[in-house]
Tab-separated table of C-alpha atoms and ligand atoms in Angstrom:
chain	number	residue	atom	x	y	z
A	288	MET	CA	2.003	-24.140	-9.435
A	289	LEU	CA	-0.837	-21.752	-8.199
A	290	GLY	CA	-2.963	-19.636	-10.620
A	291	ALA	CA	-3.369	-16.126	-10.483
A	292	VAL	CA	-5.640	-13.727	-11.395
A	293	VAL	CA	-5.249	-9.950	-11.382
A	294	VAL	CA	-8.513	-7.371	-10.878
A	295	GLY	CA	-8.203	-4.288	-12.360
A	296	ILE	CA	-5.961	-3.017	-15.968
A	297	GLY	CA	-4.404	0.229	-15.004
A	298	THR	CA	-0.815	0.814	-14.611
A	299	ALA	CA	-0.071	-1.570	-10.954
A	300	GLY	CA	-2.648	-4.385	-12.351
A	301	TRP	CA	-0.162	-4.877	-16.315
A	302	VAL	CA	2.547	-4.324	-14.176
A	303	ARG	CA	1.660	-7.443	-11.996
A	304	ILE	CA	0.885	-9.939	-15.799
A	305	ARG	CA	4.257	-8.565	-16.469
A	306	ASP	CA	6.106	-9.485	-13.402
A	307	MET	CA	4.175	-13.183	-13.544
A	308	LEU	CA	5.034	-13.756	-17.003
A	309	ALA	CA	8.937	-13.348	-16.456
A	310	PRO	CA	9.404	-13.492	-12.734
A	311	LEU	CA	12.937	-13.391	-10.703
A	312	LEU	CA	14.526	-17.328	-11.246
A	313	GLY	CA	15.137	-18.802	-8.504
A	314	SER	CA	12.269	-17.145	-6.102
A	315	PRO	CA	8.940	-18.360	-4.951
A	316	ALA	CA	7.383	-15.948	-7.426
A	317	VAL	CA	8.022	-18.279	-9.982
A	318	LYS	CA	5.080	-20.550	-8.371
A	319	LEU	CA	2.620	-18.048	-9.563
A	320	ASN	CA	0.549	-18.836	-12.961
A	321	VAL	CA	-1.145	-15.917	-14.585
A	322	ARG	CA	-4.029	-17.415	-15.885
A	323	GLY	CA	-6.481	-14.574	-16.907
A	324	PHE	CA	-7.694	-11.224	-15.906
A	325	ILE	CA	-10.523	-8.943	-15.067
A	326	SER	CA	-11.914	-5.793	-16.053
A	327	ARG	CA	-15.129	-3.801	-15.906
A	328	ARG	CA	-14.053	-3.217	-19.542
A	329	SER	CA	-14.460	-5.454	-22.599
A	330	LEU	CA	-10.555	-5.766	-23.322
A	331	ASP	CA	-8.842	-7.943	-25.962
A	332	PRO	CA	-5.588	-10.074	-24.312
A	333	GLN	CA	-3.544	-8.157	-22.759
A	334	GLN	CA	0.341	-9.293	-22.215
A	335	GLY	CA	-0.774	-12.704	-23.952
A	336	VAL	CA	-3.493	-13.739	-21.334
A	337	SER	CA	-7.244	-13.256	-21.322
A	338	GLN	CA	-10.046	-11.653	-19.961
A	339	ILE	CA	-12.342	-13.794	-17.723
A	340	SER	CA	-15.706	-13.160	-15.715
A	341	GLU	CA	-15.160	-12.380	-11.623
A	342	GLU	CA	-18.058	-15.624	-11.172
A	343	GLU	CA	-15.891	-17.450	-13.455
A	344	ALA	CA	-12.207	-16.995	-11.627
A	345	VAL	CA	-14.622	-17.593	-8.194
A	346	SER	CA	-15.639	-21.141	-9.263
A	347	ARG	CA	-12.514	-22.255	-10.759
A	348	GLU	CA	-10.826	-24.263	-8.560
A	349	ASP	CA	-7.187	-23.747	-10.479
A	350	ILE	CA	-7.213	-20.605	-9.557
A	351	GLN	CA	-6.779	-19.735	-6.343
A	352	VAL	CA	-4.851	-16.458	-5.596
A	353	VAL	CA	-5.590	-13.337	-6.846
A	354	PHE	CA	-4.117	-9.596	-7.535
A	355	ILE	CA	-6.454	-6.025	-6.946
A	356	CYS	CA	-5.529	-3.738	-8.521
A	357	THR	CA	-8.785	-1.380	-8.784
A	358	GLU	CA	-8.930	1.822	-7.159
A	359	ASN	CA	-8.947	2.213	-3.493
A	360	VAL	CA	-12.586	2.574	-3.152
A	361	LEU	CA	-14.000	-0.682	-4.483
A	362	HIS	CA	-10.611	-2.502	-2.979
A	363	GLU	CA	-13.083	-3.429	-0.295
A	364	ASP	CA	-15.381	-5.596	-2.256
A	365	ASN	CA	-13.043	-6.950	-4.175
A	366	VAL	CA	-11.094	-8.258	-1.551
A	367	ARG	CA	-14.090	-10.017	0.307
A	368	THR	CA	-15.388	-11.444	-3.529
A	369	PHE	CA	-11.950	-13.406	-3.466
A	370	LEU	CA	-11.527	-14.059	0.506
A	371	GLN	CA	-15.396	-15.215	0.489
A	372	ALA	CA	-14.139	-17.789	-2.611
A	373	GLY	CA	-11.288	-19.360	-0.591
A	374	LYS	CA	-8.407	-17.291	-3.004
A	375	HIS	CA	-5.166	-15.989	-1.597
A	376	VAL	CA	-5.489	-12.058	-2.270
A	377	CYS	CA	-2.494	-9.213	-2.474
A	378	VAL	CA	-4.327	-5.901	-3.015
A	379	GLU	CA	-2.397	-2.451	-3.725
A	380	TYR	CA	-2.837	-0.620	-0.871
A	381	PRO	CA	-4.868	0.869	1.161
A	382	MET	CA	-7.044	-2.480	1.604
A	383	THR	CA	-10.215	-0.373	2.537
A	384	MET	CA	-11.258	2.847	3.353
A	385	ASN	CA	-11.884	2.450	6.852
A	386	TYR	CA	-10.362	0.403	9.775
A	387	LYS	CA	-13.781	-1.641	11.126
A	388	ALA	CA	-13.523	-3.431	7.550
A	389	ALA	CA	-9.795	-3.974	7.696
A	390	VAL	CA	-10.445	-6.144	10.634
A	391	GLU	CA	-13.717	-7.485	9.350
A	392	LEU	CA	-11.080	-8.554	5.935
A	393	TRP	CA	-8.500	-10.089	8.148
A	394	ASP	CA	-10.598	-11.819	10.678
A	395	LEU	CA	-12.216	-13.638	6.943
A	396	ALA	CA	-9.109	-13.938	5.629
A	397	GLN	CA	-8.248	-16.392	9.124
A	398	LYS	CA	-11.436	-17.889	9.166
A	399	LYS	CA	-10.524	-19.599	5.376
A	400	GLY	CA	-7.407	-20.449	5.901
A	401	VAL	CA	-5.322	-18.355	3.044
A	402	ILE	CA	-3.260	-14.849	2.783
A	403	LEU	CA	-4.418	-11.516	3.173
A	404	HIS	CA	-1.280	-9.295	2.073
A	405	GLU	CA	-1.297	-5.765	1.511
A	406	GLU	CA	0.688	-4.295	-1.592
A	407	HIS	CA	3.345	-1.410	0.046
A	408	ILE	CA	5.658	-1.148	-2.455
A	409	GLU	CA	7.176	2.440	-0.826
A	410	LEU	CA	8.917	0.297	1.711
A	411	LEU	CA	10.454	-1.751	-0.857
A	412	THR	CA	12.270	1.429	-2.942
A	413	GLU	CA	16.057	1.595	-2.056
A	414	ASP	CA	15.541	5.636	-0.840
A	415	TYR	CA	13.587	4.333	1.903
A	416	LYS	CA	16.318	1.552	3.054
A	417	GLU	CA	18.806	4.220	2.851
A	418	LEU	CA	16.418	6.368	4.907
A	419	LYS	CA	16.051	4.103	7.363
A	420	ARG	CA	19.702	3.101	7.668
A	421	GLU	CA	19.883	6.698	8.299
A	422	VAL	CA	17.426	6.900	11.116
A	423	GLU	CA	17.940	3.852	13.451
A	424	GLY	CA	19.659	4.831	16.595
A	425	LYS	CA	19.040	8.474	16.562
A	426	ILE	CA	17.076	9.792	18.752
A	427	LEU	CA	14.186	11.862	17.526
A	428	GLN	CA	13.170	15.673	18.336
A	429	ASP	CA	10.774	16.003	15.904
A	430	GLY	CA	10.218	16.219	12.494
A	431	THR	CA	8.117	17.175	9.337
A	432	LEU	CA	6.725	14.925	5.762
A	433	HIS	CA	5.551	17.059	3.030
A	434	PHE	CA	4.738	15.273	0.582
A	435	THR	CA	3.317	16.785	-2.900
A	436	GLY	CA	1.922	15.395	-5.797
A	437	GLY	CA	-0.552	15.739	-9.184
A	438	ALA	CA	-4.466	15.729	-8.813
A	439	LEU	CA	-5.373	12.264	-8.776
A	440	LYS	CA	-8.314	10.466	-10.331
A	441	PRO	CA	-11.586	9.686	-8.252
A	442	GLY	CA	-11.349	6.749	-7.024
A	443	PHE	CA	-8.571	7.009	-4.636
A	444	GLY	CA	-10.393	8.222	-1.806
A	445	PHE	CA	-9.190	10.890	1.299
A	446	PRO	CA	-6.005	11.913	1.723
A	447	THR	CA	-5.064	9.993	4.475
A	448	PHE	CA	-6.232	6.404	2.322
A	449	SER	CA	-4.693	7.624	-1.010
A	450	GLY	CA	-1.386	8.868	0.810
A	451	ILE	CA	-0.986	5.773	3.045
A	452	ALA	CA	2.107	5.166	2.038
A	453	ARG	CA	3.038	8.471	3.443
A	454	LEU	CA	1.922	7.281	7.222
A	455	THR	CA	3.578	3.831	7.081
A	456	TRP	CA	7.168	5.293	6.057
A	457	LEU	CA	6.487	7.279	9.054
A	458	VAL	CA	5.034	4.380	11.198
A	459	GLU	CA	7.750	1.757	9.876
A	460	LEU	CA	10.682	5.011	10.849
A	461	PHE	CA	9.116	5.809	14.272
A	462	GLY	CA	7.271	3.189	15.628
A	463	LYS	CA	3.312	3.977	17.068
A	464	LEU	CA	1.863	7.140	16.144
A	465	SER	CA	-0.724	8.951	17.555
A	466	VAL	CA	-2.483	12.137	16.323
A	467	THR	CA	-3.618	15.561	17.888
A	468	VAL	CA	-4.756	18.250	15.426
A	469	ALA	CA	-5.571	17.658	11.756
A	470	THR	CA	-6.915	19.749	9.195
A	471	ILE	CA	-7.506	19.798	5.517
A	472	GLU	CA	-7.898	22.773	3.244
A	473	GLU	CA	-9.780	22.334	-0.384
A	474	ASP	CA	-10.524	23.469	-3.484
A	475	SER	CA	-12.593	21.198	-6.214
A	476	GLY	CA	-12.718	23.788	-8.516
A	477	SER	CA	-8.997	23.907	-9.169
A	478	ASN	CA	-8.686	20.123	-7.806
A	479	TYR	CA	-6.178	21.102	-4.897
A	480	SER	CA	-6.039	19.647	-1.411
A	481	LYS	CA	-3.732	20.077	1.196
A	482	MET	CA	-4.228	17.967	4.679
A	483	THR	CA	-2.130	18.366	7.807
A	484	ALA	CA	-1.781	15.786	10.493
A	485	LYS	CA	0.663	16.298	14.027
A	486	LEU	CA	1.337	13.551	14.833
A	487	LEU	CA	3.128	12.544	18.111
A	488	THR	CA	5.620	9.361	18.344
A	489	SER	CA	5.177	6.845	21.679
A	490	ASP	CA	8.171	8.715	23.375
A	491	ASN	CA	5.616	12.065	23.113
A	492	ARG	CA	7.672	13.715	20.121
A	493	PRO	CA	6.449	15.995	17.511
A	494	LEU	CA	5.950	15.099	13.936
A	495	THR	CA	4.169	16.791	11.240
A	496	TRP	CA	2.540	15.019	7.775
A	497	ILE	CA	1.259	16.958	4.962
A	498	GLU	CA	0.081	15.786	2.062
A	499	GLU	CA	-0.532	18.240	-0.770
A	500	ARG	CA	-2.267	17.619	-4.303
A	501	GLY	CA	-2.846	19.839	-7.182
A	502	PRO	CA	-2.250	19.819	-10.838
A	503	GLY	CA	1.164	19.799	-11.568
A	504	LEU	CA	2.463	19.855	-8.225
A	505	PRO	CA	5.724	17.954	-8.802
A	506	ARG	CA	5.783	14.551	-7.276
A	507	ALA	CA	8.052	14.757	-4.158
A	508	LYS	CA	8.663	13.942	-0.149
A	509	ASN	CA	10.690	16.995	1.323
A	510	ILE	CA	11.439	15.472	5.012
A	511	ASN	CA	13.318	17.556	7.988
A	512	PHE	CA	13.852	15.389	11.045
A	513	HIS	CA	16.027	17.025	13.889
A	514	PHE	CA	17.480	14.661	15.982
A	515	ASP	CA	19.774	14.438	19.281
A	516	SER	CA	22.562	14.580	17.218
A	517	CYS	CA	21.858	15.578	13.506
A	518	THR	CA	19.419	16.957	11.146
A	519	LEU	CA	18.548	15.204	8.178
A	520	THR	CA	16.776	17.142	5.145
A	521	GLN	CA	16.961	15.483	2.294
A	522	ILE	CA	16.271	11.698	1.848
A	523	PRO	CA	19.680	9.817	0.911
A	524	PRO	CA	19.958	9.642	-2.768
A	525	ALA	CA	20.379	5.413	-3.108
A	526	PRO	CA	20.689	4.277	-6.689
A	527	ARG	CA	18.065	1.561	-7.772
A	528	GLY	CA	17.602	-1.606	-7.102
A	529	ASN	CA	18.075	-4.922	-9.733
A	530	VAL	CA	14.881	-5.744	-8.979
A	531	GLY	CA	12.138	-3.846	-9.678
A	532	LEU	CA	9.658	-2.792	-6.547
A	533	PHE	CA	6.145	-4.529	-7.805
A	534	MET	CA	7.883	-7.676	-8.525
A	535	GLN	CA	9.723	-7.389	-4.864
A	536	ASP	CA	6.091	-7.205	-3.899
A	537	LEU	CA	5.316	-10.542	-5.760
A	538	ILE	CA	8.339	-12.635	-4.406
A	539	HIS	CA	7.287	-10.982	-0.954
A	540	PHE	CA	3.737	-12.115	-1.713
A	541	SER	CA	4.483	-15.606	-2.983
A	542	ALA	CA	6.905	-16.314	-0.383
A	543	LYS	CA	3.917	-16.457	2.216
A	544	LEU	CA	2.102	-18.344	-0.117
A	545	ALA	CA	4.833	-21.020	-0.083
A	546	GLY	CA	5.002	-21.093	4.146
A	547	GLN	CA	8.556	-19.458	4.352
A	548	VAL	CA	6.945	-16.239	6.309
A	549	SER	CA	7.245	-16.944	9.881
A	550	SER	CA	4.134	-15.842	11.803
A	551	GLU	CA	5.976	-13.455	13.775
A	552	GLU	CA	6.199	-11.434	10.895
A	553	LEU	CA	2.959	-11.824	9.484
A	554	GLN	CA	1.385	-10.521	12.749
A	555	ARG	CA	4.397	-8.005	12.856
A	556	GLU	CA	2.809	-6.954	9.167
A	557	LYS	CA	-0.745	-7.560	9.678
A	558	LEU	CA	-0.917	-4.816	12.903
A	559	ARG	CA	1.273	-1.820	11.025
A	560	VAL	CA	-1.327	-2.366	8.426
A	561	LEU	CA	-4.284	-2.216	10.689
A	562	HIS	CA	-2.453	0.665	12.770
A	563	CYS	CA	-1.771	2.755	9.733
A	564	LEU	CA	-5.588	2.335	8.512
A	565	HIS	CA	-6.670	3.470	11.984
A	566	LEU	CA	-4.481	6.391	12.056
A	567	ALA	CA	-5.521	7.129	8.245
A	568	GLU	CA	-8.862	7.053	8.996
A	569	THR	CA	-9.199	9.211	12.856
A	570	ILE	CA	-7.196	11.616	10.783
A	571	GLN	CA	-10.194	12.027	8.866
A	572	GLN	CA	-12.582	12.189	11.271
A	573	LEU	CA	-10.578	15.539	12.867
A	574	CYS	CA	-10.016	17.249	9.069
A	575	LEU	CA	-13.613	16.979	8.660
A	576	SER	CA	-14.996	17.387	12.346
B	815	LIG	P1	-4.635	3.361	-12.128
B	815	LIG	O1	-5.837	4.550	-12.778
B	815	LIG	O2	-3.935	2.953	-13.564
B	815	LIG	O3	-5.842	2.225	-12.585
B	815	LIG	C1	-6.795	1.858	-11.797
B	815	LIG	C2	-8.185	1.458	-12.056
B	815	LIG	O4	-8.601	1.793	-13.351
B	815	LIG	C3	-8.004	-0.213	-12.527
B	815	LIG	O5	-9.108	-0.891	-12.313
B	815	LIG	C4	-8.059	0.148	-14.227
B	815	LIG	O6	-8.895	-0.960	-14.586
B	815	LIG	C5	-9.183	1.543	-13.930
B	815	LIG	N1	-8.985	1.561	-15.358
B	815	LIG	C6	-7.851	2.362	-15.962
B	815	LIG	N2	-7.895	3.089	-16.985
B	815	LIG	C7	-9.528	2.852	-17.122
B	815	LIG	C8	-10.750	3.505	-18.220
B	815	LIG	N3	-9.547	3.924	-19.509
B	815	LIG	N4	-11.934	2.947	-18.271
B	815	LIG	C9	-12.576	2.139	-17.303
B	815	LIG	N5	-11.066	1.801	-16.025
B	815	LIG	C10	-9.747	1.889	-16.185
B	815	LIG	O7	-4.626	2.937	-10.965
B	815	LIG	P2	-2.719	2.238	-10.577
B	815	LIG	O8	-1.760	3.551	-10.996
B	815	LIG	O9	-3.020	1.225	-11.585
B	815	LIG	O10	-3.681	1.597	-9.066
B	815	LIG	C11	-4.293	0.902	-8.792
B	815	LIG	C12	-4.187	0.627	-7.491
B	815	LIG	O11	-2.696	0.161	-7.147
B	815	LIG	C13	-4.388	1.707	-6.621
B	815	LIG	O12	-4.714	0.651	-5.142
B	815	LIG	C14	-2.703	1.660	-6.271
B	815	LIG	O13	-3.127	2.746	-5.147
B	815	LIG	C15	-2.089	0.874	-6.062
B	815	LIG	N6	-1.182	1.028	-6.472
B	815	LIG	C16	-0.370	1.674	-7.883
B	815	LIG	C17	1.551	2.108	-7.596
B	815	LIG	C18	1.447	2.390	-8.847
B	815	LIG	O14	2.772	3.123	-8.459
B	815	LIG	N7	0.849	2.526	-10.027
B	815	LIG	C19	1.687	1.742	-6.546
B	815	LIG	C20	1.502	1.550	-5.411
B	815	LIG	C21	0.113	1.242	-4.965
C-alpha cells in the first residue's frame, strides 16, 4: 500500500479523498491509502480523514504520494516541495504557470526517481473520446474551438493556463501546434475576458481557439471543424461512462505508480504537457505584448 495526502480541499480535493476511500475494485487505485489532508484553513476531519501539517506530510515515511488540488498559481511551489521530499505527485492541471518551471519540476522528479503526473480529465470524457473517433483519419482544412464559461475565482491564472484543457484537446486531436497571432479583451470591472489565439497545425492548417469567460456565460464548447470530407459543428453526444472522470485519472496515476505504464507512454504524456504549457506561455506573451 502507498500512503497519500491531498493538498487543498476544494471541489477537486474533496473528490480525490472520496475516490481513494472507495476506489474501483480490481484497479491499481486500491493500492492508495489516504492518510490525511493539508489545508490553509483549520478544518474538521473530511470524510473521516484528518488534517495534518505540510511538515508532517513531508517527513512521514508512510506518506509516499501527494495530490495537489489547490488553485493554479500555487501548484508549482506545492509540487516542488513534495518532489523535493521524494514523494510521487499528482497535480491537477495546469502544473505550473510557465514552461520553464514545468521543465524544472520534471527534471526534479526524474532526479528523485518519482512519478509526476498532471491530471487531464478532459481527455477522459466520453464526449472527447467520441470526437477523437470522429476526427480520426480525416484531413483538417481549418477549425475553431470556442469555449465559454463563468468567471473564475482569483488564483486560476491567465486564460491560456486556466483553459489548458481546451488547448490539450486541440493538441491531442490535431498534433503539435504553433501560434501566429493572439489577443485578449478584458473588462476587469465586469470580470469579462475573451482570449483569441490563431494557431497552425504542422501542415499549416489554421485553428482558432477562443476562451471566453464572464458572469452568467454558459459552460459550453462550440466547435466548427472543416475536413476534406465533412464539417463537424457539434461535439458528438455520448452517454456518460460508468467510471467517474477523476476515478479514471486516479487509476491511470496509480497504474504509473505500479510500473504498469510504458516508458514510451510516460514520455509521450510529458512531451504533450510541456508542449501545451509552452504554447500557453507563448500565447500569453503575444496577448500581453
Ligand atoms: P476550488 O475553488 O473548489 O478549490 C481551490 C482551492 O481553494 C483549494 O485549495 C481549496 O482548498 C481552496 N478553498 C476552497 N474554498 C476555500 C475557502 N472557503 N477558504 C480557503 N480556501 C478555500 O477549485 P477546484 O475546482 O477544486 O480546483 C482545484 C484544481 O483542480 C485547479 O487546479 C483546477 O484547475 C483543477 N481541476 C478542477 C476540476 C473540477 O472539475 N473542479 C477539473 C479539472 C481540474
